mmCIF file of C-alpha atoms and ligand atoms in Angstrom:
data_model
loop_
_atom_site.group_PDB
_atom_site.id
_atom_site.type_symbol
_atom_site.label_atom_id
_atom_site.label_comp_id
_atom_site.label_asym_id
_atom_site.label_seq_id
_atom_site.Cartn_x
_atom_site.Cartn_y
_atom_site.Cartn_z
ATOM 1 C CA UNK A 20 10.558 9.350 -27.879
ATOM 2 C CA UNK A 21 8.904 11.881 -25.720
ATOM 3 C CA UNK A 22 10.281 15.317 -25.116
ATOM 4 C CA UNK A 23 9.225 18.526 -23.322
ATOM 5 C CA UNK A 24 9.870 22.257 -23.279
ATOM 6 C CA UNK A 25 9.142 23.118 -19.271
ATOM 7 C CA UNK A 26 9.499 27.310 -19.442
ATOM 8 C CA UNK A 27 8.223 29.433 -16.183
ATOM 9 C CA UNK A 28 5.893 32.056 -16.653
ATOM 10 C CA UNK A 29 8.287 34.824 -15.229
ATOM 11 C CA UNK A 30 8.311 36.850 -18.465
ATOM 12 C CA UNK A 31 8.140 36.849 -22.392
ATOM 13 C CA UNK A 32 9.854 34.280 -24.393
ATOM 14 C CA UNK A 33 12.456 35.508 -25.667
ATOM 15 C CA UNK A 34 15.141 34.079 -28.641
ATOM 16 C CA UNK A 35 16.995 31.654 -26.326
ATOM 17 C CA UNK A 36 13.566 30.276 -25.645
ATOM 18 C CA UNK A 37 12.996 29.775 -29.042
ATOM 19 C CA UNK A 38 15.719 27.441 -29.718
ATOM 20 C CA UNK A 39 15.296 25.500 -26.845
ATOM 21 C CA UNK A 40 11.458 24.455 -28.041
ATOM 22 C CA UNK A 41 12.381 24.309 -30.995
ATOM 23 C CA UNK A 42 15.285 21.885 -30.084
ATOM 24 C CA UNK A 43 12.959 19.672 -28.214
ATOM 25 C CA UNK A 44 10.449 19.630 -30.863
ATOM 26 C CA UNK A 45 12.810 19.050 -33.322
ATOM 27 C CA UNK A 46 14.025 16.015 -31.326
ATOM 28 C CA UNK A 47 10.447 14.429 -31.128
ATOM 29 C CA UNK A 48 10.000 15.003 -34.792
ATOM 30 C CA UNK A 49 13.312 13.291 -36.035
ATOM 31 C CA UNK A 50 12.246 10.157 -33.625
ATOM 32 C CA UNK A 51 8.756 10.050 -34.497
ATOM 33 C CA UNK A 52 7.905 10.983 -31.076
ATOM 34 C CA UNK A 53 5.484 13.317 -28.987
ATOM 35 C CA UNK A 54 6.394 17.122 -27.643
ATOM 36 C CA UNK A 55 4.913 17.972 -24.420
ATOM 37 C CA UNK A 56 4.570 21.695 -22.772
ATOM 38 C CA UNK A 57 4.689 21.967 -19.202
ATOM 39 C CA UNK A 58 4.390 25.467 -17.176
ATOM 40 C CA UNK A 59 6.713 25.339 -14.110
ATOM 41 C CA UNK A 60 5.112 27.335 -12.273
ATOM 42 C CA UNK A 61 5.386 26.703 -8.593
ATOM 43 C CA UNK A 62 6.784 30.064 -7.688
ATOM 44 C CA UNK A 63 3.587 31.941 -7.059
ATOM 45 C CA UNK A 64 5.595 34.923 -6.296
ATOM 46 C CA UNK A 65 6.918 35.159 -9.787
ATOM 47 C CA UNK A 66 4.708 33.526 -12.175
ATOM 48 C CA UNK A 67 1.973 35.463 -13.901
ATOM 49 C CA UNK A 68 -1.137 33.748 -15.586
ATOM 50 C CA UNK A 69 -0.559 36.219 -18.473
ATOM 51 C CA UNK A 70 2.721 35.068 -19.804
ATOM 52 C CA UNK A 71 1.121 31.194 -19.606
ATOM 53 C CA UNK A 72 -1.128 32.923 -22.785
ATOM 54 C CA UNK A 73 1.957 34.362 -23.860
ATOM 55 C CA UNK A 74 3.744 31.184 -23.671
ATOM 56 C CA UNK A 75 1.384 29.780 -25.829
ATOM 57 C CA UNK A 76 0.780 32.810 -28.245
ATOM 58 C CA UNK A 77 4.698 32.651 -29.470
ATOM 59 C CA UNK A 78 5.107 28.591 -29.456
ATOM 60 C CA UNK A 79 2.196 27.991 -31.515
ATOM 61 C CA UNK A 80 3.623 31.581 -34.263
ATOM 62 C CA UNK A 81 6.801 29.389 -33.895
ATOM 63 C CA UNK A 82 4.848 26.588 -35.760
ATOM 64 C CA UNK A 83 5.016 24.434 -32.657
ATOM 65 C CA UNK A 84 2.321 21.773 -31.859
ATOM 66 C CA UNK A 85 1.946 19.912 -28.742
ATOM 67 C CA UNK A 86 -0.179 17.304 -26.734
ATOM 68 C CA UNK A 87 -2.790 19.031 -24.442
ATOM 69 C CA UNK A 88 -4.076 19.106 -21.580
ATOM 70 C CA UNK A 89 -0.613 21.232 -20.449
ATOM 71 C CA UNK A 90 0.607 20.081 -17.414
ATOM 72 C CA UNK A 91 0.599 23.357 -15.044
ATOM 73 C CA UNK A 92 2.912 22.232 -12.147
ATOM 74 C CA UNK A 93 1.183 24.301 -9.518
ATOM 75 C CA UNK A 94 -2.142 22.200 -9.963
ATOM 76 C CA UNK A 95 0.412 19.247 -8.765
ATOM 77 C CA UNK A 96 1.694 20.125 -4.976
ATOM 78 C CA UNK A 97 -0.168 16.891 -3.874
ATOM 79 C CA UNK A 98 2.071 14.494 -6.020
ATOM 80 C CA UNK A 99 5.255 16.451 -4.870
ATOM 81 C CA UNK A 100 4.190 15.827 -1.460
ATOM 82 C CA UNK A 101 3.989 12.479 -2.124
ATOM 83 C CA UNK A 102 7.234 12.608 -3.436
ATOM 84 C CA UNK A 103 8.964 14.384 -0.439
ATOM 85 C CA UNK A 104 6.721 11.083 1.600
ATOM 86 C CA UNK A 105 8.588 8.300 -0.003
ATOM 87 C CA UNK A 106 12.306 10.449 0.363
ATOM 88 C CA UNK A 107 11.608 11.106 4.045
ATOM 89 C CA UNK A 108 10.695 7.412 4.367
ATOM 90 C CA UNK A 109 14.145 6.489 3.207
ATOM 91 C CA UNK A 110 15.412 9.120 5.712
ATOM 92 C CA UNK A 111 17.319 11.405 3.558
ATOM 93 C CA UNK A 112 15.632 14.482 4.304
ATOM 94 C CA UNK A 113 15.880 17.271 6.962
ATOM 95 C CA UNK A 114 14.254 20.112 8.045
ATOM 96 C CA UNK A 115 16.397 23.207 7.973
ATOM 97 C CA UNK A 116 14.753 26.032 9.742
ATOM 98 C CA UNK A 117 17.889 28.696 8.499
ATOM 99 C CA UNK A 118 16.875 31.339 7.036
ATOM 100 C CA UNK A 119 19.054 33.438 4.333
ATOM 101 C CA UNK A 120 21.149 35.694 6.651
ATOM 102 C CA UNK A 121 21.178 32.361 8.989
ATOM 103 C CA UNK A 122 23.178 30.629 5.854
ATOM 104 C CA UNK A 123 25.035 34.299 5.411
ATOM 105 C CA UNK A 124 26.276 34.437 8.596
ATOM 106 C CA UNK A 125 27.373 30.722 8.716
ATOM 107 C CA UNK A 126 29.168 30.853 5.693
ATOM 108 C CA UNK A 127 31.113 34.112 7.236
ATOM 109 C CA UNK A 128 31.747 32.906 10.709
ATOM 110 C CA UNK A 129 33.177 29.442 8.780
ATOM 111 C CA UNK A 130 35.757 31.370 6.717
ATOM 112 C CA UNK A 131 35.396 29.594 3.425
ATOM 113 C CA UNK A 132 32.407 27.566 2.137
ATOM 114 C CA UNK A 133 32.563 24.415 -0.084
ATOM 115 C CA UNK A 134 31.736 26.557 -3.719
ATOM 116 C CA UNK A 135 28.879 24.863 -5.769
ATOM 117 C CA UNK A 136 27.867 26.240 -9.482
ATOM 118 C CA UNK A 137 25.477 28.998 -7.855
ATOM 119 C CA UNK A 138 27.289 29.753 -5.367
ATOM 120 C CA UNK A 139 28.494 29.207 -2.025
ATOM 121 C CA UNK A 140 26.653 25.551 -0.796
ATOM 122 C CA UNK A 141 24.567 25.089 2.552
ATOM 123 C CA UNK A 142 27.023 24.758 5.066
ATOM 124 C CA UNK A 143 24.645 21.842 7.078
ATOM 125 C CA UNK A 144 24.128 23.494 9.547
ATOM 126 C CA UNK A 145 20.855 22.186 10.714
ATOM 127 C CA UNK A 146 22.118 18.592 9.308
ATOM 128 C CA UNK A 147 23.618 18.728 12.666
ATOM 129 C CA UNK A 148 20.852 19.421 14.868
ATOM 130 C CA UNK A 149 20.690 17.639 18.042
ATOM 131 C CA UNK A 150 17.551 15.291 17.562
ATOM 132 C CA UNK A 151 15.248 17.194 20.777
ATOM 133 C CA UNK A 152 16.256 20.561 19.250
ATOM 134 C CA UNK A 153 14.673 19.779 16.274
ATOM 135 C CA UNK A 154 11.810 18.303 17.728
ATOM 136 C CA UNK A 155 11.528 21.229 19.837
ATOM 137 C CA UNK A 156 11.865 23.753 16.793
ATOM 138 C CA UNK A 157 9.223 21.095 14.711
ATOM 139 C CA UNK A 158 6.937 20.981 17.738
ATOM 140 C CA UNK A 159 6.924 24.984 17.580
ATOM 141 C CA UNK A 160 5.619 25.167 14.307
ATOM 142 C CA UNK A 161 8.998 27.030 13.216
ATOM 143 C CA UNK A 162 8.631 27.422 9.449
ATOM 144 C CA UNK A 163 11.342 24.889 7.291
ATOM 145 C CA UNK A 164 12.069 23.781 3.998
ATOM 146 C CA UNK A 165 13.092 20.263 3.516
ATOM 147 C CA UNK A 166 16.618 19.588 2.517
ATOM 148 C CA UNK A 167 18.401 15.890 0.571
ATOM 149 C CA UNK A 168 21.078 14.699 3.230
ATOM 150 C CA UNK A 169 23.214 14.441 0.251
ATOM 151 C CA UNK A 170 26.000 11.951 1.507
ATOM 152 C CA UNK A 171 23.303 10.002 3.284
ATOM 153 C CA UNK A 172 21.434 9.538 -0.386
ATOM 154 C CA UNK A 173 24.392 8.878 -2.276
ATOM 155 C CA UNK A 174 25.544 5.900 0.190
ATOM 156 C CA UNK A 175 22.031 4.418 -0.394
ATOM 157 C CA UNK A 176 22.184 4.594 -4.594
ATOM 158 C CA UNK A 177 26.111 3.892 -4.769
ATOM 159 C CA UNK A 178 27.515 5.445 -8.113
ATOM 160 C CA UNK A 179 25.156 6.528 -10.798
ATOM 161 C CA UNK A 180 25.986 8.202 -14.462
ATOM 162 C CA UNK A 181 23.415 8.974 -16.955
ATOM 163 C CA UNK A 182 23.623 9.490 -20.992
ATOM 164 C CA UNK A 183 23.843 12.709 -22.324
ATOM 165 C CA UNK A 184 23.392 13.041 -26.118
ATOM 166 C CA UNK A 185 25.962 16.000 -26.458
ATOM 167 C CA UNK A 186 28.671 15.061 -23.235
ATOM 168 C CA UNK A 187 28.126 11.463 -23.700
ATOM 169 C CA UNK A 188 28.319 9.176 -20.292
ATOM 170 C CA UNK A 189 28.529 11.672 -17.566
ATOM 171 C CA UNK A 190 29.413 10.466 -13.882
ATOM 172 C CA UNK A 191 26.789 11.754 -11.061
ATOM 173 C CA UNK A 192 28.314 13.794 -9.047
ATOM 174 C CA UNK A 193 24.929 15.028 -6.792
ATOM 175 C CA UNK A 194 27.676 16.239 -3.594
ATOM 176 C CA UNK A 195 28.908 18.943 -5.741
ATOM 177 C CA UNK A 196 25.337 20.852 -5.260
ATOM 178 C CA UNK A 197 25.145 20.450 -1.353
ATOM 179 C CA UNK A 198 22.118 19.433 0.603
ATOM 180 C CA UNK A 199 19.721 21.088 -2.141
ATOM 181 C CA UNK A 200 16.441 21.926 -0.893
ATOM 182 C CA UNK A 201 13.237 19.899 -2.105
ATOM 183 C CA UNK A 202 10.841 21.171 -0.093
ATOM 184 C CA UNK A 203 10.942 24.778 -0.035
ATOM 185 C CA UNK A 204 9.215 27.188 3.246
ATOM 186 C CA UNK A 205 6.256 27.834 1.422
ATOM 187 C CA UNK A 206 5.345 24.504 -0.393
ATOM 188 C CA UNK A 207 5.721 21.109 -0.357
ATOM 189 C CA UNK A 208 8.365 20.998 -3.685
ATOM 190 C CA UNK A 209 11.225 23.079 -5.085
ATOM 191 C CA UNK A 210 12.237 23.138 -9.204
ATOM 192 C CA UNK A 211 14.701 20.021 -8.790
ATOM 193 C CA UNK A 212 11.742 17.867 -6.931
ATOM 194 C CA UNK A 213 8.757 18.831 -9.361
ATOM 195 C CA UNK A 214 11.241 18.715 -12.514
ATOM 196 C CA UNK A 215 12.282 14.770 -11.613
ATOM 197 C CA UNK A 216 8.585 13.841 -11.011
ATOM 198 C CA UNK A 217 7.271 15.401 -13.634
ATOM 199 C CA UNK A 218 9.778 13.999 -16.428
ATOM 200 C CA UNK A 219 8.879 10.717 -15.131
ATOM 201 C CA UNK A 220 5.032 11.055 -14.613
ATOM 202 C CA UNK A 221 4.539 12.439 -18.452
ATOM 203 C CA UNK A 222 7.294 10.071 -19.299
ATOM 204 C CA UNK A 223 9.871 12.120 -21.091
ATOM 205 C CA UNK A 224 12.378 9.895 -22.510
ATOM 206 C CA UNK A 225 14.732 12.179 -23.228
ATOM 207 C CA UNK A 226 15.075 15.294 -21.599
ATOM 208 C CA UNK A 227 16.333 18.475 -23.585
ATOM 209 C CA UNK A 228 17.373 21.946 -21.922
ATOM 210 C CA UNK A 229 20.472 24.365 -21.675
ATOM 211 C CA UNK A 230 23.789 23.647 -20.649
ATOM 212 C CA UNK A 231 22.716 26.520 -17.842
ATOM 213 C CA UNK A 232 21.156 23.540 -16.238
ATOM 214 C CA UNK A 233 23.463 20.450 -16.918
ATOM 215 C CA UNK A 234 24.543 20.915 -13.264
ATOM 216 C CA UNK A 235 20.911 20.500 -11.960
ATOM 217 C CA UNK A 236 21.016 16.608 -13.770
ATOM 218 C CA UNK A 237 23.120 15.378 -11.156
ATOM 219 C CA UNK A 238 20.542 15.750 -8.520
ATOM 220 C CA UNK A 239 18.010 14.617 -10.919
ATOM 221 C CA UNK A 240 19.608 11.451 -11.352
ATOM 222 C CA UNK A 241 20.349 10.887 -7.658
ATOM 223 C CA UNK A 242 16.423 11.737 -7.015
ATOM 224 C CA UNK A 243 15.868 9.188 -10.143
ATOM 225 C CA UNK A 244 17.447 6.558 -8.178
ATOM 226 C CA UNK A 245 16.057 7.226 -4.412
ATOM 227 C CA UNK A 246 12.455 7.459 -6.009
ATOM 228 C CA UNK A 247 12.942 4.666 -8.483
ATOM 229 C CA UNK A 248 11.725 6.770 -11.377
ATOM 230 C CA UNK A 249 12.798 5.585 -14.962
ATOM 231 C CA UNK A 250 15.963 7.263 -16.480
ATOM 232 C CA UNK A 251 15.791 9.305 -19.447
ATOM 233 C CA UNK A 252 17.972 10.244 -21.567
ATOM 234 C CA UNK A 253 19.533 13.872 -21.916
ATOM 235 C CA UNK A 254 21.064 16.172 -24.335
ATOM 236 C CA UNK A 255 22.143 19.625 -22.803
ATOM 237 C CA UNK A 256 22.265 22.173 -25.821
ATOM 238 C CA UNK A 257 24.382 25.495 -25.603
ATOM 239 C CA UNK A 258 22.727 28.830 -24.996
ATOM 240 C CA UNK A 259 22.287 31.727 -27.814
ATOM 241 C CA UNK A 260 24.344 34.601 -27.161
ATOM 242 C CA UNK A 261 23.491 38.284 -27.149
ATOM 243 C CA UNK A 262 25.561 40.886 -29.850
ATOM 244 C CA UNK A 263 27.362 41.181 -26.707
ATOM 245 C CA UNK A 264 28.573 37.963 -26.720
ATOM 246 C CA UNK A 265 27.012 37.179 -23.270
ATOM 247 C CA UNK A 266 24.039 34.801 -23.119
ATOM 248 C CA UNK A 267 20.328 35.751 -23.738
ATOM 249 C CA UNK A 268 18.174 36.704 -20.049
ATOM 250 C CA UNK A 269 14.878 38.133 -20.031
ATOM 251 C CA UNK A 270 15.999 40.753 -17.200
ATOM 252 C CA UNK A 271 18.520 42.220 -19.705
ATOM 253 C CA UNK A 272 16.001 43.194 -22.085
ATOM 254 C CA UNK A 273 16.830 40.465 -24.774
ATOM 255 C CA UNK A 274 14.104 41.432 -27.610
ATOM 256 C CA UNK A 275 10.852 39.217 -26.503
ATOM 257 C CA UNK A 276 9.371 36.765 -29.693
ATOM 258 C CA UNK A 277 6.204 39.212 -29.284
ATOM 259 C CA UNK A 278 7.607 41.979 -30.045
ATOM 260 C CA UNK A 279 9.543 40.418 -33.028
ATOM 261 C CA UNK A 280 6.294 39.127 -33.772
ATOM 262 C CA UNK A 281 4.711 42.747 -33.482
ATOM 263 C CA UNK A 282 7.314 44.087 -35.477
ATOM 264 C CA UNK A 283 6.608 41.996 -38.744
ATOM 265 C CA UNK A 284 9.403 38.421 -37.979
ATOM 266 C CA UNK A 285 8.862 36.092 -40.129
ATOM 267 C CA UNK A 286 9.019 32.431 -37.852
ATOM 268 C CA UNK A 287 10.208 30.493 -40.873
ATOM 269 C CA UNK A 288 12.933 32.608 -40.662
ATOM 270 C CA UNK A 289 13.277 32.982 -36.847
ATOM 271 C CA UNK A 290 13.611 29.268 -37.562
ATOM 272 C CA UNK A 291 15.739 29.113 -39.943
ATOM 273 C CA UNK A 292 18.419 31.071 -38.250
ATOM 274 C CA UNK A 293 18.573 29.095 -35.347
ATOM 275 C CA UNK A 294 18.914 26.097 -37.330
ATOM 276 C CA UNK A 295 15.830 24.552 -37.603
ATOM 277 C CA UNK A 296 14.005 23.520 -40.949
HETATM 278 N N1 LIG B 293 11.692 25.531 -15.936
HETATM 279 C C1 LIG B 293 13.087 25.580 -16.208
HETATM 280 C C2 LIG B 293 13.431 26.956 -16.761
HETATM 281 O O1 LIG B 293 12.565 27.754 -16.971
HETATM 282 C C3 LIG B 293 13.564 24.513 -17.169
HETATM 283 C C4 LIG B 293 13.129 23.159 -16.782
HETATM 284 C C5 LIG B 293 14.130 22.082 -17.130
HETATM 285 O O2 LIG B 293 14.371 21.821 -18.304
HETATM 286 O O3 LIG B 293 14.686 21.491 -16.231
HETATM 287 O O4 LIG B 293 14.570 27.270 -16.986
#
């Protein structure tokens, strides 16, 4: 049993975090098994070294231990570049040179987009590129990210489910997220790419995170299958809600475990009352 707790240095932990290391942990504990950290931090736009310390400062008050060296995703670009290799050499990938308003303005002129869980999905449109155009446009130097020919991938893997400790046997069902990208402009990965990788490469055997990502498994599993990566198992846990009743976000100011910490918490009892011990 191997598990992980994969935050991104974007800001202080806050409660939500809490229980979702501590669910991991807890997890690796009850099957005599190891609990990894990794930092996901591929967006250099948005991660800060500082909250990495952080990171560490409130898992280890938490009473968490885990096997080091940390993986830091961003030391890793090389082995998602492999990755993106071995996809484009089953020919499921495309550049797509659109840029936001390009997608904007697609979606308008169309009328009504195909709705995915963040939102309205690519609507392909450089899935359709004449072959010299994009030749042309790659030939140029024009920047792209690399997008999963979704229907193309799913006819090579045929039907795939996975097990999910809380929903039980879940059908795939990667089409309902669109031609995701994997390769973003500005490096050679995006989170579903270095997420699927990673799991395997530390070999997390069962994978543990909120239900705000249970959506995100069915491209995992499809990527799984393309990359022939070993399946884990996962158990999608339900996020801690605010006095508001809404869920817990760092951008709405949800108390950080440092400054619960600062103010005198005691983590036995931050524990306690999210159900651990
Ligand atoms: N890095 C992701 C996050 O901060 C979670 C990774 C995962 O469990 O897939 O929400």
């Amino acid at each position: 049993m191997v598990t992980r707790f994969a935050p991104s240095p974007t800001g202080l932990l806050h409660r939500g975090h809490a229980f979702a290391a501590l669910f991991a942990a807890d997890a690796a504990r009850r099957g005599g098994g190891r609990f990894l950290l990794r930092i996901e931090d591929i967006d250099s736009g948005r991660c800060r070294p500082h909250f990495v310390a952080a990171i560490r400062e409130d898992l280890a008050w938490l009473g968490l231990a885990w096997d080091e060296p940390v993986r830091l995703q961003s030391q890793h670009m090389d082995t998602y570049r492999a990755a993106l290799d071995r996809l484009a050499a089953r020919g499921v990938l495309y550049p797509c040179f659109c840029t936001r308003r390009d997608i904007a303005t697609e979606i308008a002129r169309a009328g009504a987009a195909p709705q995915g869980p963040d939102g309205p999905l690519y609507p392909g449109t450089c899935r359709g590129l004449a072959d010299d155009e994009r030749a042309r446009r790659l030939a140029r130097g024009d920047a792209h990210a690399l997008r999963l020919d979704v229907t193309k991938a799913i006819a090579l893997t045929g039907p795939l489910d996975w097990e999910d400790l809380g929903a039980g046997r879940v059908p795939a069902d990667p089409a309902a997220l669109g031609d995701v990208v994997l390769g973003r402009k500005d490096m050679p990965a995006s989170y579903h790419l270095a997420v699927t990788v990673d799991d395997a490469l530390q070999g997390v055997t069962l994978v543990t995170r909120g239900m705000d990502l249970f959506q995100a498994t069915h491209v995992h599993r499809l990527l799984q299958a393309l990359l022939g990566l070993p399946v884990p198992r996962w158990h999608h846990h339900g996020l801690l809600a605010g006095p508001d009743g809404e869920r817990l976000a760092k951008r709405d100011g949800a108390p950080s475990l440092a400054s619960l910490r600062a103010a005198g918490e005691d983590p036995a009892r931050l524990r306690r009352d999210l159900g651990f011990d």
